[in-house]
Tab-separated table of C-alpha atoms in Angstrom:
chain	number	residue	atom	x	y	z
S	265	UNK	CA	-1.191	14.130	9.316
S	266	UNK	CA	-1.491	17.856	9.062
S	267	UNK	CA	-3.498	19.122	12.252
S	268	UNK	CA	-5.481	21.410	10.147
S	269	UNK	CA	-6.430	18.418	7.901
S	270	UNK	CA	-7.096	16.047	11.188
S	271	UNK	CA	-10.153	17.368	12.341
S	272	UNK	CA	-11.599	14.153	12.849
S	273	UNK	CA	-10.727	10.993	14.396
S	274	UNK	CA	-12.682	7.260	15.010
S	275	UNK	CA	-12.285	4.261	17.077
S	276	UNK	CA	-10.221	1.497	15.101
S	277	UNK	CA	-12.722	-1.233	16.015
S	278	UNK	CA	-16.017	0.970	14.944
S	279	UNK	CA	-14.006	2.625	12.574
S	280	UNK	CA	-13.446	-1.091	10.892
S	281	UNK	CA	-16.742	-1.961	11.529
S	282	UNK	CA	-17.832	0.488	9.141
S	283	UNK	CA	-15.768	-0.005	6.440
S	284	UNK	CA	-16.595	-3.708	6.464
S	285	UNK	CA	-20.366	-2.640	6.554
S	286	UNK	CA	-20.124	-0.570	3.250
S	287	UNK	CA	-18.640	-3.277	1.674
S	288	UNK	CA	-20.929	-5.558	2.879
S	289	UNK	CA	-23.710	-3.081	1.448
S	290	UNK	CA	-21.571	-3.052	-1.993
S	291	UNK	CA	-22.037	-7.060	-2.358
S	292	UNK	CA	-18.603	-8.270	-0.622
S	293	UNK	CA	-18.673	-10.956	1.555
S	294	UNK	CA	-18.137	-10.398	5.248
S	295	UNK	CA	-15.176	-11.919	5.602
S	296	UNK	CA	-13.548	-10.282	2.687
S	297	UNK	CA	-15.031	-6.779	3.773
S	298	UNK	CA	-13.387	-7.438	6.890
S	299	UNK	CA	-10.111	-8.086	5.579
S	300	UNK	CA	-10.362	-4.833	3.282
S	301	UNK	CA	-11.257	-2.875	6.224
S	302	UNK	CA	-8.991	-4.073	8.270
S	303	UNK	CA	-6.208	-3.192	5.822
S	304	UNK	CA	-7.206	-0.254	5.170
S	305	UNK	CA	-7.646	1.344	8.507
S	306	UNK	CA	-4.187	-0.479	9.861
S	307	UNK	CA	-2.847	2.362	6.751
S	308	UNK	CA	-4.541	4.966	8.827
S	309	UNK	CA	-3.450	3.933	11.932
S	310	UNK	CA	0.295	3.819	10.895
S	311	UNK	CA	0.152	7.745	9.259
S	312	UNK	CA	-0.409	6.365	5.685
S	313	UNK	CA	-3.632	8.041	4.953
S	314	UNK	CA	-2.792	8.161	1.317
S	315	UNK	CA	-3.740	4.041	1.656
S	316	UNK	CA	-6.395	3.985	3.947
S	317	UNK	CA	-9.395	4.850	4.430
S	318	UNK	CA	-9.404	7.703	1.947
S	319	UNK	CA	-9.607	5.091	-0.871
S	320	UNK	CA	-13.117	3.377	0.040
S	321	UNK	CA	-15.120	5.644	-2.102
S	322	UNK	CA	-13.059	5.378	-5.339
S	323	UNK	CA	-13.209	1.313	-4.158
S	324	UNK	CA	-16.713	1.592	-3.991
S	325	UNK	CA	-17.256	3.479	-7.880
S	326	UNK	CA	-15.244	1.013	-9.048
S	327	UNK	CA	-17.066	-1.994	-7.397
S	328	UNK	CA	-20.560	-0.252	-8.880
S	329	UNK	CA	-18.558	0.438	-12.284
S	330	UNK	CA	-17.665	-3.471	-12.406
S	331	UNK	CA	-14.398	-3.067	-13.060
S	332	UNK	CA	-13.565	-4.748	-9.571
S	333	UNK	CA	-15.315	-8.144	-8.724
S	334	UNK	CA	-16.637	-9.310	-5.747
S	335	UNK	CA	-14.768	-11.949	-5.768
S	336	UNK	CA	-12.711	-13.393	-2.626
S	337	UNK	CA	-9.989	-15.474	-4.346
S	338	UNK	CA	-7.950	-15.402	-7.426
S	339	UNK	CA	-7.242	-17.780	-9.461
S	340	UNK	CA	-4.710	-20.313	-9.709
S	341	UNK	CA	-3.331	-20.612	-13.682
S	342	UNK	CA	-0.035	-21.332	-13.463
S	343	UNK	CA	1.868	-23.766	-10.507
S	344	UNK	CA	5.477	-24.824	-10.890
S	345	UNK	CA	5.704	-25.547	-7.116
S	346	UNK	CA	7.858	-22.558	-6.238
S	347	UNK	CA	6.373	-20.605	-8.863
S	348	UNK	CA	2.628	-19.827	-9.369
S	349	UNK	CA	0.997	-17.211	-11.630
S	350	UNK	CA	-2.485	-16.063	-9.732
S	351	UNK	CA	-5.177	-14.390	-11.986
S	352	UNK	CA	-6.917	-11.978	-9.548
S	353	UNK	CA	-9.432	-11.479	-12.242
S	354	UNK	CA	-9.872	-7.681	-11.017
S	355	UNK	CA	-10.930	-8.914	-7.405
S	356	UNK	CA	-10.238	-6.437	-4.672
S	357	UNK	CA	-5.931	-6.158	-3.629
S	358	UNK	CA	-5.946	-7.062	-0.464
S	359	UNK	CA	-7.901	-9.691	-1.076
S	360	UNK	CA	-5.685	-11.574	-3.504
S	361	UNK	CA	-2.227	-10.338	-1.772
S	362	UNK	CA	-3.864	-12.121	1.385
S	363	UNK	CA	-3.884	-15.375	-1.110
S	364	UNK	CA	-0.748	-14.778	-2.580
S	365	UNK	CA	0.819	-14.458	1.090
S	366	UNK	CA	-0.472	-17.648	2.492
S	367	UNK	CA	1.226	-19.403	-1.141
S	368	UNK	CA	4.389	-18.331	-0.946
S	369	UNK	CA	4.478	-18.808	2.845
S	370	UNK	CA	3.632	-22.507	2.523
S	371	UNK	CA	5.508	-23.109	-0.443
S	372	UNK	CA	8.735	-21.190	0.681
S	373	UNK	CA	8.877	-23.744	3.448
S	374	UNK	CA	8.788	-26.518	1.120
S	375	UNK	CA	11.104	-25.012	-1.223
S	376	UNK	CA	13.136	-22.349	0.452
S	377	UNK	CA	12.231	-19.669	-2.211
S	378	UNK	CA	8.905	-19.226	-3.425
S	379	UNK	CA	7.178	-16.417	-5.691
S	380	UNK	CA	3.768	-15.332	-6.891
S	381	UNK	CA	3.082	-13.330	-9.895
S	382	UNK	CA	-0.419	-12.149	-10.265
S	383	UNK	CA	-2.093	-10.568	-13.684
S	384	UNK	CA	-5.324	-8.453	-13.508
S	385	UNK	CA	-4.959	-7.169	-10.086
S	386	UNK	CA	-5.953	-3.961	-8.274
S	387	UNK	CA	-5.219	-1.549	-5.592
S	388	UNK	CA	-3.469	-3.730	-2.970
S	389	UNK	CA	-2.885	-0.860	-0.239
S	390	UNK	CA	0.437	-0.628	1.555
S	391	UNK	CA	3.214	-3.377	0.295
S	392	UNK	CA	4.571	-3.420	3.491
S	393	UNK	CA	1.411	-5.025	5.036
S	394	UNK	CA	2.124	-8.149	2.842
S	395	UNK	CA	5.496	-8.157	3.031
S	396	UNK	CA	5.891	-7.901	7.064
S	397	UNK	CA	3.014	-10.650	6.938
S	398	UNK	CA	5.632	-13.032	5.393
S	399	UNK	CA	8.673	-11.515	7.678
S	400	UNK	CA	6.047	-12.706	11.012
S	401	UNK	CA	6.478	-16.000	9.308
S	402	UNK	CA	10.296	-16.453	9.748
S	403	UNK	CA	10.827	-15.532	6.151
S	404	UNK	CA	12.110	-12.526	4.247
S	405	UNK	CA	9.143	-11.085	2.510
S	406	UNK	CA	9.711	-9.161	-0.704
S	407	UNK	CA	6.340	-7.503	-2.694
S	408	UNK	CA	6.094	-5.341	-5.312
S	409	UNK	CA	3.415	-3.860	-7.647
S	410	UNK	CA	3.258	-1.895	-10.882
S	411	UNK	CA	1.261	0.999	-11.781
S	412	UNK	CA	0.155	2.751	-14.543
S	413	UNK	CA	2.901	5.249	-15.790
S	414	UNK	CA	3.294	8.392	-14.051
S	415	UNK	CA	7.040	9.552	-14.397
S	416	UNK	CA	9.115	10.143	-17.394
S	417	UNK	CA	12.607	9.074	-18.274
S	418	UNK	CA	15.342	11.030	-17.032
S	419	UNK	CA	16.004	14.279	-19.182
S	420	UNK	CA	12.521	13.139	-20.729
S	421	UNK	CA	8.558	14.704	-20.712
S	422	UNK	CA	6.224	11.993	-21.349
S	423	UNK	CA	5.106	9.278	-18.625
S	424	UNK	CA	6.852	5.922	-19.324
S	425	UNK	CA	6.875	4.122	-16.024
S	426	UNK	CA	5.046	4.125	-12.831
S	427	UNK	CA	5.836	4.967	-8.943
S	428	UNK	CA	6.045	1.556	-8.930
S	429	UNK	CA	6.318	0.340	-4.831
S	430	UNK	CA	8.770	-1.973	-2.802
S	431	UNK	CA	8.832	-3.216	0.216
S	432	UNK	CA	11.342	-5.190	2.346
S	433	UNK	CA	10.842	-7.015	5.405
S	434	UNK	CA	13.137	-8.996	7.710
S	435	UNK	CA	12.334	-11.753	10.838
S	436	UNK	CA	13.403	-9.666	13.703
S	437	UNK	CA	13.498	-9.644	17.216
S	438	UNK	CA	11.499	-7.474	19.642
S	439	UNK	CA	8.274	-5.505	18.883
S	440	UNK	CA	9.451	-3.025	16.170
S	441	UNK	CA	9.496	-4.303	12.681
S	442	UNK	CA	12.166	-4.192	10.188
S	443	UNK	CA	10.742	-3.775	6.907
S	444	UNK	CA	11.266	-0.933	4.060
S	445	UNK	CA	8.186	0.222	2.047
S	446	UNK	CA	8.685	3.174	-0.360
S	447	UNK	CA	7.423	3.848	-4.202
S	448	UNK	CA	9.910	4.574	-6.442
S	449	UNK	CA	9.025	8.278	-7.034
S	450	UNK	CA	10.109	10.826	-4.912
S	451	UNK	CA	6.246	11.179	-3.170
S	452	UNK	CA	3.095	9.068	-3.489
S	453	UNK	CA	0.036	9.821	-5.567
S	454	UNK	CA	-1.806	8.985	-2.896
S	455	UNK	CA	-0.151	11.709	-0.809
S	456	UNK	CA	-0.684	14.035	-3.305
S	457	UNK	CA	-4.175	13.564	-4.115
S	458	UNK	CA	-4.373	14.115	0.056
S	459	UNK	CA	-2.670	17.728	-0.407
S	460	UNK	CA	-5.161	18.313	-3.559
S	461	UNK	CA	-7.892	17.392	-1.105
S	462	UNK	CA	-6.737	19.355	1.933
S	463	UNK	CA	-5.543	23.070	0.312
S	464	UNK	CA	-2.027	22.335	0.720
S	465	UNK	CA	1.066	22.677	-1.635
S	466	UNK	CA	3.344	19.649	-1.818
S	467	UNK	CA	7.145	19.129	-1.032
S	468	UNK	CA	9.687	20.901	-4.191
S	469	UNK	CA	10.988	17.733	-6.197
S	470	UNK	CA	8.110	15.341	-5.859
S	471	UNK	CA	6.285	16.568	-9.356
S	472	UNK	CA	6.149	18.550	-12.460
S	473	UNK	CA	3.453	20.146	-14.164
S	474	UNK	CA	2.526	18.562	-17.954
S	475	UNK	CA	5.082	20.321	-19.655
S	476	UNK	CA	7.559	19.046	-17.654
S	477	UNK	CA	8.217	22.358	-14.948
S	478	UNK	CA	8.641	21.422	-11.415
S	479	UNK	CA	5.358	22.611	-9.319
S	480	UNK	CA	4.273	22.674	-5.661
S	481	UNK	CA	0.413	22.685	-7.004
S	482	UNK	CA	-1.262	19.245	-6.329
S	483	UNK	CA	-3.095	19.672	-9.017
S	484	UNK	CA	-0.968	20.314	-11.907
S	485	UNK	CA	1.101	17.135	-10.245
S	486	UNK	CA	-1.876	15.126	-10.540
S	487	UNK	CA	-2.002	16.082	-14.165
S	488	UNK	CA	1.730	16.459	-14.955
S	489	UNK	CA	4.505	13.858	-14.018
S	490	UNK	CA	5.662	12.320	-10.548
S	491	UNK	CA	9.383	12.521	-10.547
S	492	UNK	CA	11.005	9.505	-9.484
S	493	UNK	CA	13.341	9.188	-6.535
S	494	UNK	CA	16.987	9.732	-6.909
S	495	UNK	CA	16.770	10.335	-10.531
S	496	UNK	CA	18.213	7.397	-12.661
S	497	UNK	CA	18.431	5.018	-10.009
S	498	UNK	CA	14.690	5.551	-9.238
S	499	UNK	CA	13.444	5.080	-12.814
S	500	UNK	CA	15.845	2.382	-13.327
S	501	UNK	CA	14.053	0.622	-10.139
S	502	UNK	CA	10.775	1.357	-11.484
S	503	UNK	CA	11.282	0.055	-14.885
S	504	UNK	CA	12.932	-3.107	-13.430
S	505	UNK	CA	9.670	-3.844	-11.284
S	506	UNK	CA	6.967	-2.996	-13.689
S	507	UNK	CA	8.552	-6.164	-15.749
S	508	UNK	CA	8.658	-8.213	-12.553
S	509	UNK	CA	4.894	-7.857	-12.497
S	510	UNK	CA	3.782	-7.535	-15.314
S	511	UNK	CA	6.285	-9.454	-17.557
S	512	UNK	CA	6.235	-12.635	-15.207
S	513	UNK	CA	2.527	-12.831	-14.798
S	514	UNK	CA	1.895	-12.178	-18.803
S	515	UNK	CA	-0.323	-9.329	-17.348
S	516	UNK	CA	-0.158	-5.211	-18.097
S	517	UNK	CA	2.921	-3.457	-17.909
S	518	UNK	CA	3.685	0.246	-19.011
S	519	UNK	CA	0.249	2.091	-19.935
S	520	UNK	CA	-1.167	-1.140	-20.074
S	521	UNK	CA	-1.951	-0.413	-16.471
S	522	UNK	CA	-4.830	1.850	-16.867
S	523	UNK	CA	-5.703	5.021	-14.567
S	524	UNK	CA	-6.627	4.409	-11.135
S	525	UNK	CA	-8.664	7.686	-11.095
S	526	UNK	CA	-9.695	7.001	-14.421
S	527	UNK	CA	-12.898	5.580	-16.200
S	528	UNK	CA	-14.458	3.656	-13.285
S	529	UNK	CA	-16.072	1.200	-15.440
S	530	UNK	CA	-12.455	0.211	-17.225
S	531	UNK	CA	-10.275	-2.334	-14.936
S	532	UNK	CA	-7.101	-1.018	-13.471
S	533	UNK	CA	-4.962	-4.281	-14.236
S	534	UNK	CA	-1.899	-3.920	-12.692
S	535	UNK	CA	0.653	-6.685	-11.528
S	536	UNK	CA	1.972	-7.755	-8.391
S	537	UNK	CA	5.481	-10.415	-7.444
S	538	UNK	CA	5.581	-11.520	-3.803
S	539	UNK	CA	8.776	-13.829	-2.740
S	540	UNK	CA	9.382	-15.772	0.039
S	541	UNK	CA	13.010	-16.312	1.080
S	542	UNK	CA	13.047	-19.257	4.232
S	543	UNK	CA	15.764	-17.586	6.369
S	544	UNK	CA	15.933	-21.494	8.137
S	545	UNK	CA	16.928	-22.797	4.905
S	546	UNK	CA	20.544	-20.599	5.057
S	547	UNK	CA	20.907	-19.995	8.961
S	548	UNK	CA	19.551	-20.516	12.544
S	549	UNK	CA	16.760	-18.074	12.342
S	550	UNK	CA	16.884	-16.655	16.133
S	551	UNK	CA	20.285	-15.944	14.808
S	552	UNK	CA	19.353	-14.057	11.933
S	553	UNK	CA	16.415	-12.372	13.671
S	554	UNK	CA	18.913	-11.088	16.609
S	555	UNK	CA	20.903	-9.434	14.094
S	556	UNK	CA	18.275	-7.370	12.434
S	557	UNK	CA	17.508	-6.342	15.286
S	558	UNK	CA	21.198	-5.789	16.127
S	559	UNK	CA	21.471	-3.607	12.403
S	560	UNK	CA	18.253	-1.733	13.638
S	561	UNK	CA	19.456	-0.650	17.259
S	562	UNK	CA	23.126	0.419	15.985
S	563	UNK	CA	20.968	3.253	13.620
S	564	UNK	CA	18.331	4.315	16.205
S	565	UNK	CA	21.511	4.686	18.406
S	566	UNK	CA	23.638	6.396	15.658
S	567	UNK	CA	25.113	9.817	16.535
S	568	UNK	CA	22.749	12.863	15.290
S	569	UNK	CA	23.303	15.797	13.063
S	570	UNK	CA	22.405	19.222	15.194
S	571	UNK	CA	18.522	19.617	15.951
S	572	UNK	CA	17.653	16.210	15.121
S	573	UNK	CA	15.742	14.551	18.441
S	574	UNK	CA	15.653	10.698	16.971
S	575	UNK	CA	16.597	8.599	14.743
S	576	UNK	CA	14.402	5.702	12.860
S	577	UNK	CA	15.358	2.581	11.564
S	578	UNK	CA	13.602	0.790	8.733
S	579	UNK	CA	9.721	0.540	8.961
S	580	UNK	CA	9.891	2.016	12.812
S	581	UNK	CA	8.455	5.452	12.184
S	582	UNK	CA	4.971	3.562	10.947
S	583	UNK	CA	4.819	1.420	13.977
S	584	UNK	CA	5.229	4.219	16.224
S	585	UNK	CA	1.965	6.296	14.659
S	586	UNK	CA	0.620	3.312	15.492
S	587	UNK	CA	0.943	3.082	19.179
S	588	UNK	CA	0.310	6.577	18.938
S	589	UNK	CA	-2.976	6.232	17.331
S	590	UNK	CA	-3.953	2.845	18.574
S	591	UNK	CA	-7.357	4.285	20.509
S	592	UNK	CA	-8.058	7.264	18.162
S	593	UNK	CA	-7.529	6.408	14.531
S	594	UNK	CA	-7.241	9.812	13.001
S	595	UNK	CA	-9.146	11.133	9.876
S	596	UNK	CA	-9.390	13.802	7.477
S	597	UNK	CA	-12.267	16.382	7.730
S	598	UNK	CA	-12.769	15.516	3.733
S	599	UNK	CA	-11.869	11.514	4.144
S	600	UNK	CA	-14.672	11.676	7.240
S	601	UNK	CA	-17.533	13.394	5.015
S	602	UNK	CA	-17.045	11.435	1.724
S	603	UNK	CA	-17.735	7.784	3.861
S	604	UNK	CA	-20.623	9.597	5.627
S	605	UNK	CA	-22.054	10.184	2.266
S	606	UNK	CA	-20.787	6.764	0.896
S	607	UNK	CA	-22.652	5.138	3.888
S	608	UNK	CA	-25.788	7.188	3.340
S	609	UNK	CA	-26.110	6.179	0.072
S	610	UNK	CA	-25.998	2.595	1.143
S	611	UNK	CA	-28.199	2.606	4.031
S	612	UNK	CA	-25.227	2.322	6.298
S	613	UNK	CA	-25.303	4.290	9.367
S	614	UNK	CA	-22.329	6.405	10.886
S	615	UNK	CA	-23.823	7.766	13.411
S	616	UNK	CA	-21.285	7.618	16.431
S	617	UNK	CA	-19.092	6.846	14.005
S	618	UNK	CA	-16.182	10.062	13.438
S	619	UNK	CA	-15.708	12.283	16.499
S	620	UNK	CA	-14.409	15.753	16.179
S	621	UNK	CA	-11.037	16.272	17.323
S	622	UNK	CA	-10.636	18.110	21.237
């Protein structure tokens, strides 16, 4: 996080606490307000700010809008034994991925592969969460989610598909995951919306403006184009997703997936696939876990170009923000106010809550 920007910072226990409170104060149950918050500050704590914390107060419109439910569970419309379509009838993301997790985990062992699709879903955070969830299991965890469109078709001007994520995780040995998580555009929404919110300009190549000219402006990226990551082959991702989710599930794809900064009151609708591969089912698994972790130690060891101190593999740069920031979860100066207001307005306290940074 920019230092400017990190003015703040909270303890990861209180700063969950909180969370969980102003859902609590929004009608959620406590333990699905705890499994939000949880999710959402674990974002924070691995440098993802774009899916933390930042998103509570559009959660919380939305959740007084009623276009998300209060419900804890999805449900259950379609089951094939490997295959299950989950309706998450506009419940809260993490709270059906967490569902869809523990069913392809249990039915991956019974069938070596196993897949959810879910219809009518909404904002599930990071993908990588859900898919290193399965990879702790001794599987290979694959999740992806469409979203409304935000980037055109190569040579085009008009949005035709969304940034729509991946993520990638592998069984491993040792403490560092293995586990890719990236959208198929060249930067995040979510990291642009943080630039927009913070006075910054944004990398060259993420976005144009809406006629199509490159900018640096978060703004005019916000309402121009995202532009997807290594041209064709990121669209042609994109596209490919967007009818895993939505086309399996029967739920939205394309601009059937409505605005997630738009009209409050009208349900986002998007479509997740999870997929559980059990790596037992094709080899020893301490086998295939040892040579992950093999793969991963042969790049971190790689020979480096001049003025490069380290090299990452897959999914390492997020765990080490988080043993970085395991005691002081930082926040934005802007993130920090707008739940200080979100709390006041629900008769949640945060006093003692975000410190300033020393």
């Amino acid at each position: 996080m920019n230092e400017a920007a990190a003015t703040r910072w909270a303890k990861p226990g209180a700063l969950c606490r909180y969370v969980s409170a102003l859902f609590c104060a929004l009608g959620l149950a406590k333990p699905t307000a705890d499994l939000v918050a949880e999710a959402l500050v674990d974002a924070d704590l691995e440098g993802i700010e774009s899916h933390g914390i930042m998103l509570v107060p559009m959660y919380a419109e939305r959740i007084r809008a009623g276009s998300v439910s209060l419900a804890s569970e999805g449900r259950i419309v379609s089951d094939q034994g490997s295959a299950i379509i989950l309706d998450a009838m506009n419940a809260l993301g993490q709270v059906t991925a967490a569902q869809a997790v523990a069913l392809v985990i249990a039915r991956a062992r019974v069938h070596a592969l196993a897949a959810v699709a879910v219809r009518n879903g909404f904002h599930f955070g990071t993908a990588g969460r859900w898919a290193t969830a399965i990879a702790g299991q001794g599987q290979i965890g694959i999740v992806m989610s469409n979203t409304r469109p935000l980037m055109p078709a190569p040579g085009g001007a008009e949005r035709v598909v969304g940034n729509n994520p991946l993520a990638i995780a592998l069984p491993t040995e040792g403490d560092i995951p293995v586990v890719l998580d990236m959208a198929s555009s060249a930067g995040a929404m979510g990291k642009i919306r943080m630039a927009e919110a913070e006075g910054r300009p944004i990398p060259e190549g993420w976005a144009t403006d809406a006629a199509g000219v490159p900018t640096t402006d978060p703004g005019a990226a916000i309402k121009g184009m995202l532009l997807p990551a290594g041209g064709p082959k990121g669209f042609g991702l994109a596209f490919m997703i967007d009818l895993l989710c939505g086309g399996l599930s029967e739920g939205a794809v394309g601009d059937a997936v409505r605005p997630l900064y738009g009209d409050a009151a009208e349900p986002y609708g998007c479509a997740h696939f999870f997929l559980a591969i059990e790596v037992a089912r094709f080899r020893a698994l301490p086998g295939f876990a040892a040579a992950v972790a093999a793969c991963a130690q042969r790049i971190r060891a790689a020979a480096r170009a001049p003025g490069v101190a380290q090299l990452f593999s897959p999914g390492e740069p997020a765990w080490r923000a988080r043993q970085v920031n395991k005691d002081r979860c930082p926040i934005s100066a802007d993130t920090a106010t707008k739940l200080e207001k979100l709390g006041a307005s629900l008769g949640v306290s945060s006093a003692g809550i975000f410190q300033s940074q020393k």
